[in-house]
Amino acid sequence: MTTEPHILIVDDHREIRDAVSRYLERNGYRATTARDAHEMDEKLRAGRFDLIVLDVMMPGEDGISVCRRLSADGSIPILMLTALGEETDRIIGLEVGADDYLPKPFNPRELLARIKAILRRVDRAPRVAGAPSGHRLRFAGWMLDTDTRRLTAADGREEVLTTADFRLLTALLARPRFVLSRDQLLDITSGRSAHVFDRTIDNQISRLRRKIERDPSAPEIIVTVRGGGYSLAADVEQGS
């Protein structure tokens, strides 16, 4: 039985697919390629993969749509490839569930480093770094089942969490009333460091607040700490 991580490369440019595949195989990975979302779905039905390298710009269903669809169950980490300078694509990609992004053109060694970082994080925490598994976490009138990722309000209303939402929320739930900087949150949820003017975490916090706060403009659950970062201003109780 093979133990090498199996990577699925989805890109409509054959040269990129083949080059990435060869490079990964030279570095101890198994690699399979797909030219579009349709072929990707066929490969996913036929085999098991540890990570998907997914291009944003593809004919037919684009990478953002694919990422949103796949992140519904969060079973496979996704590294998105974006056009250089397309910051909007990067932000949207992370918001709909991508684990990380890499702008084109890229250095193959950088791609390999990003893949290794994602897989290490997944190995350390099969679901999310710091998140208890097999538990229901109760906080501020909400209940999160960390196995099914169902987030339920006291009145029974459910909110749908993307992979990015889930990672960010569980990072905060694992450290209630503790101030986490943007860099810390980005490292916990994406395994990378922030760049200057990186608004990824701020955008994800805003998205999560719209789902759990009574008034997202005056948050009471996820509060901003000036000069520090963000903190979950609630106690967390665990139950089976």
Short mmCIF file of C-alpha atoms in Angstrom, two decimals:
data_model
loop_
_atom_site.label_atom_id
_atom_site.label_comp_id
_atom_site.label_asym_id
_atom_site.label_seq_id
_atom_site.Cartn_x
_atom_site.Cartn_y
_atom_site.Cartn_z
CA MET A 1 0.00 0.00 0.00
CA THR A 2 1.38 3.42 -0.95
CA THR A 3 1.77 6.00 1.80
CA GLU A 4 2.83 9.01 -0.27
CA PRO A 5 0.38 11.93 -0.15
CA HIS A 6 -1.78 11.95 -3.26
CA ILE A 7 -2.23 15.39 -4.84
CA LEU A 8 -4.87 16.25 -7.45
CA ILE A 9 -3.81 19.11 -9.75
CA VAL A 10 -6.70 20.89 -11.47
CA ASP A 11 -5.67 23.41 -14.13
CA ASP A 12 -6.71 23.97 -17.74
CA HIS A 13 -3.11 24.63 -18.83
CA ARG A 14 -1.48 21.33 -19.71
CA GLU A 15 2.04 22.71 -19.27
CA ILE A 16 1.31 23.73 -15.69
CA ARG A 17 -0.41 20.44 -14.87
CA ASP A 18 2.44 18.37 -16.23
CA ALA A 19 5.21 20.50 -14.71
CA VAL A 20 3.65 20.48 -11.24
CA SER A 21 2.93 16.77 -11.46
CA ARG A 22 6.53 15.93 -12.38
CA TYR A 23 7.93 18.17 -9.67
CA LEU A 24 5.73 16.68 -6.95
CA GLU A 25 6.53 13.14 -8.02
CA ARG A 26 10.26 13.92 -7.88
CA ASN A 27 9.71 15.05 -4.30
CA GLY A 28 7.94 11.95 -3.04
CA TYR A 29 4.29 12.65 -3.83
CA ARG A 30 1.74 10.90 -5.98
CA ALA A 31 0.14 13.26 -8.49
CA THR A 32 -2.97 13.06 -10.66
CA THR A 33 -4.11 15.79 -13.04
CA ALA A 34 -7.46 17.12 -14.29
CA ARG A 35 -8.06 19.81 -16.90
CA ASP A 36 -11.39 21.11 -15.53
CA ALA A 37 -14.04 20.65 -12.84
CA HIS A 38 -15.81 17.87 -14.72
CA GLU A 39 -12.66 15.78 -14.99
CA MET A 40 -11.82 16.61 -11.38
CA ASP A 41 -15.17 15.19 -10.23
CA GLU A 42 -14.47 11.99 -12.16
CA LYS A 43 -11.06 11.63 -10.49
CA LEU A 44 -12.55 12.29 -7.04
CA ARG A 45 -15.14 9.57 -7.55
CA ALA A 46 -12.45 7.12 -8.65
CA GLY A 47 -9.83 7.67 -5.96
CA ARG A 48 -8.76 9.25 -2.68
CA PHE A 49 -6.71 12.43 -2.51
CA ASP A 50 -4.94 14.23 0.33
CA LEU A 51 -4.96 17.73 -1.22
CA ILE A 52 -6.20 19.55 -4.32
CA VAL A 53 -4.18 22.21 -6.16
CA LEU A 54 -6.95 24.20 -7.84
CA ASP A 55 -6.71 26.96 -10.43
CA VAL A 56 -9.19 29.84 -10.12
CA MET A 57 -9.56 30.63 -13.81
CA MET A 58 -10.88 27.58 -15.68
CA PRO A 59 -13.40 27.09 -18.47
CA GLY A 60 -16.79 25.87 -17.33
CA GLU A 61 -17.09 25.82 -13.55
CA ASP A 62 -14.41 28.13 -12.14
CA GLY A 63 -12.20 27.46 -9.16
CA ILE A 64 -14.18 29.66 -6.77
CA SER A 65 -17.36 27.71 -7.47
CA VAL A 66 -15.52 24.41 -7.20
CA CYS A 67 -13.96 25.43 -3.88
CA ARG A 68 -17.31 26.50 -2.47
CA ARG A 69 -18.82 23.16 -3.48
CA LEU A 70 -16.01 21.00 -2.13
CA SER A 71 -15.63 22.91 1.13
CA ALA A 72 -19.19 22.00 2.10
CA ASP A 73 -17.86 18.80 3.66
CA GLY A 74 -14.27 20.00 4.14
CA SER A 75 -12.87 16.54 3.50
CA ILE A 76 -9.99 17.60 1.21
CA PRO A 77 -7.67 20.58 1.77
CA ILE A 78 -7.50 23.01 -1.16
CA LEU A 79 -4.59 25.17 -2.32
CA MET A 80 -5.79 27.72 -4.87
CA LEU A 81 -3.72 29.14 -7.72
CA THR A 82 -4.65 32.73 -8.55
CA ALA A 83 -3.60 35.22 -11.21
CA LEU A 84 -0.89 37.59 -10.03
CA GLY A 85 -2.44 40.69 -8.48
CA GLU A 86 -5.99 39.30 -8.30
CA GLU A 87 -6.44 40.03 -4.60
CA THR A 88 -10.22 39.69 -4.87
CA ASP A 89 -9.90 36.11 -6.07
CA ARG A 90 -7.60 35.28 -3.17
CA ILE A 91 -9.93 36.75 -0.56
CA ILE A 92 -13.02 35.10 -2.01
CA GLY A 93 -11.19 31.80 -2.32
CA LEU A 94 -10.20 31.81 1.34
CA GLU A 95 -13.69 32.87 2.37
CA VAL A 96 -15.33 29.97 0.53
CA GLY A 97 -13.01 27.43 2.11
CA ALA A 98 -9.56 27.33 0.48
CA ASP A 99 -6.74 26.45 2.87
CA ASP A 100 -4.21 28.70 1.17
CA TYR A 101 -3.50 30.46 -2.11
CA LEU A 102 -0.50 30.96 -4.34
CA PRO A 103 -0.29 33.59 -7.11
CA LYS A 104 0.89 32.69 -10.61
CA PRO A 105 3.61 32.55 -11.74
CA PHE A 106 5.00 30.65 -8.77
CA ASN A 107 8.22 28.94 -7.77
CA PRO A 108 7.70 25.16 -7.55
CA ARG A 109 9.59 25.13 -4.25
CA GLU A 110 7.09 27.63 -2.83
CA LEU A 111 4.22 25.43 -3.99
CA LEU A 112 5.84 22.42 -2.34
CA ALA A 113 6.37 24.35 0.90
CA ARG A 114 2.71 25.42 0.96
CA ILE A 115 1.55 21.87 0.33
CA LYS A 116 3.77 20.53 3.12
CA ALA A 117 2.49 23.19 5.55
CA ILE A 118 -1.14 22.34 4.81
CA LEU A 119 -0.59 18.60 5.15
CA ARG A 120 1.33 19.05 8.42
CA ARG A 121 -1.54 21.06 9.83
CA VAL A 122 -4.06 18.46 8.73
CA ASP A 123 -1.95 15.70 10.31
CA ARG A 124 -1.65 17.61 13.58
CA ALA A 125 -5.38 18.20 13.72
CA PRO A 126 -7.53 16.08 11.43
CA ARG A 127 -10.22 18.71 11.61
CA VAL A 128 -8.82 22.01 12.82
CA ALA A 129 -5.82 22.97 14.92
CA GLY A 130 -6.85 23.16 18.56
CA ALA A 131 -10.43 22.03 17.95
CA PRO A 132 -11.72 19.22 20.18
CA SER A 133 -13.21 16.42 18.10
CA GLY A 134 -16.23 14.36 19.03
CA HIS A 135 -17.66 17.16 21.19
CA ARG A 136 -20.41 19.69 21.13
CA LEU A 137 -19.18 23.11 22.10
CA ARG A 138 -21.67 25.54 23.61
CA PHE A 139 -21.04 29.28 23.68
CA ALA A 140 -23.14 32.45 23.80
CA GLY A 141 -26.37 30.63 22.96
CA TRP A 142 -24.83 28.61 20.14
CA MET A 143 -23.88 24.94 19.86
CA LEU A 144 -21.21 23.65 17.47
CA ASP A 145 -20.88 19.95 16.71
CA THR A 146 -17.22 19.57 15.75
CA ASP A 147 -17.82 16.27 13.94
CA THR A 148 -20.72 17.33 11.72
CA ARG A 149 -19.79 21.06 11.75
CA ARG A 150 -23.40 21.95 12.46
CA LEU A 151 -23.79 25.32 14.18
CA THR A 152 -27.15 25.65 15.90
CA ALA A 153 -28.72 28.60 17.73
CA ALA A 154 -30.81 28.26 20.88
CA ASP A 155 -34.00 28.58 18.81
CA GLY A 156 -32.96 25.70 16.55
CA ARG A 157 -31.83 27.85 13.65
CA GLU A 158 -28.78 26.49 11.85
CA GLU A 159 -26.01 28.43 10.15
CA VAL A 160 -23.98 26.95 7.32
CA LEU A 161 -20.25 27.13 7.95
CA THR A 162 -17.69 27.09 5.17
CA THR A 163 -14.38 25.38 5.87
CA ALA A 164 -12.83 28.80 6.52
CA ASP A 165 -15.65 29.71 8.94
CA PHE A 166 -15.23 26.45 10.80
CA ARG A 167 -11.47 26.75 11.14
CA LEU A 168 -11.67 30.30 12.38
CA LEU A 169 -14.50 29.64 14.83
CA THR A 170 -12.85 26.56 16.34
CA ALA A 171 -9.56 28.43 16.68
CA LEU A 172 -11.39 31.02 18.78
CA LEU A 173 -13.40 28.41 20.71
CA ALA A 174 -10.20 26.59 21.66
CA ARG A 175 -8.93 29.79 23.30
CA PRO A 176 -11.91 31.63 24.84
CA ARG A 177 -11.24 35.11 26.26
CA PHE A 178 -7.70 34.94 24.90
CA VAL A 179 -6.51 37.61 22.47
CA LEU A 180 -5.30 36.15 19.18
CA SER A 181 -3.45 38.38 16.75
CA ARG A 182 -4.21 38.36 13.04
CA ASP A 183 -0.88 36.61 12.42
CA GLN A 184 -1.71 33.93 14.99
CA LEU A 185 -5.15 33.32 13.52
CA LEU A 186 -3.77 33.13 10.00
CA ASP A 187 -1.10 30.67 11.11
CA ILE A 188 -3.64 28.52 12.99
CA THR A 189 -6.21 28.47 10.21
CA SER A 190 -4.01 28.55 7.11
CA GLY A 191 -0.51 27.62 8.20
CA ARG A 192 1.04 30.78 6.77
CA SER A 193 2.13 34.26 7.81
CA ALA A 194 0.37 37.49 6.94
CA HIS A 195 1.76 39.92 4.40
CA VAL A 196 1.53 43.69 4.69
CA PHE A 197 -2.06 44.84 4.14
CA ASP A 198 -3.29 41.22 4.29
CA ARG A 199 -7.00 41.52 5.15
CA THR A 200 -7.82 37.82 5.01
CA ILE A 201 -8.57 37.38 8.72
CA ASP A 202 -10.50 40.66 8.95
CA ASN A 203 -12.71 39.58 6.07
CA GLN A 204 -13.28 36.15 7.57
CA ILE A 205 -14.10 37.63 10.99
CA SER A 206 -16.67 39.93 9.36
CA ARG A 207 -18.22 36.98 7.55
CA LEU A 208 -18.43 34.92 10.75
CA ARG A 209 -19.89 37.82 12.72
CA ARG A 210 -22.71 38.12 10.19
CA LYS A 211 -23.65 34.56 11.04
CA ILE A 212 -23.46 34.52 14.84
CA GLU A 213 -23.81 38.09 16.14
CA ARG A 214 -27.16 39.73 16.87
CA ASP A 215 -25.70 42.98 15.55
CA PRO A 216 -22.54 42.42 13.48
CA SER A 217 -21.79 46.16 13.61
CA ALA A 218 -21.60 45.96 17.42
CA PRO A 219 -20.20 42.47 18.04
CA GLU A 220 -20.49 40.92 21.49
CA ILE A 221 -19.17 37.41 20.84
CA ILE A 222 -16.11 37.98 18.68
CA VAL A 223 -14.66 41.28 19.83
CA THR A 224 -11.87 43.36 18.37
CA VAL A 225 -8.98 44.15 20.69
CA ARG A 226 -7.39 47.38 19.55
CA GLY A 227 -3.75 46.82 18.67
CA GLY A 228 -4.08 43.15 19.54
CA GLY A 229 -6.42 41.17 17.34
CA TYR A 230 -9.60 39.30 18.16
CA SER A 231 -11.02 37.43 21.12
CA LEU A 232 -13.99 35.17 21.84
CA ALA A 233 -15.78 37.06 24.64
CA ALA A 234 -17.73 34.06 25.91
CA ASP A 235 -17.25 30.95 27.98
CA VAL A 236 -17.14 27.61 26.17
CA GLU A 237 -18.69 24.43 27.58
CA GLN A 238 -18.02 20.96 26.21
CA GLY A 239 -20.54 18.19 26.11
CA SER A 240 -20.92 14.84 24.39
#
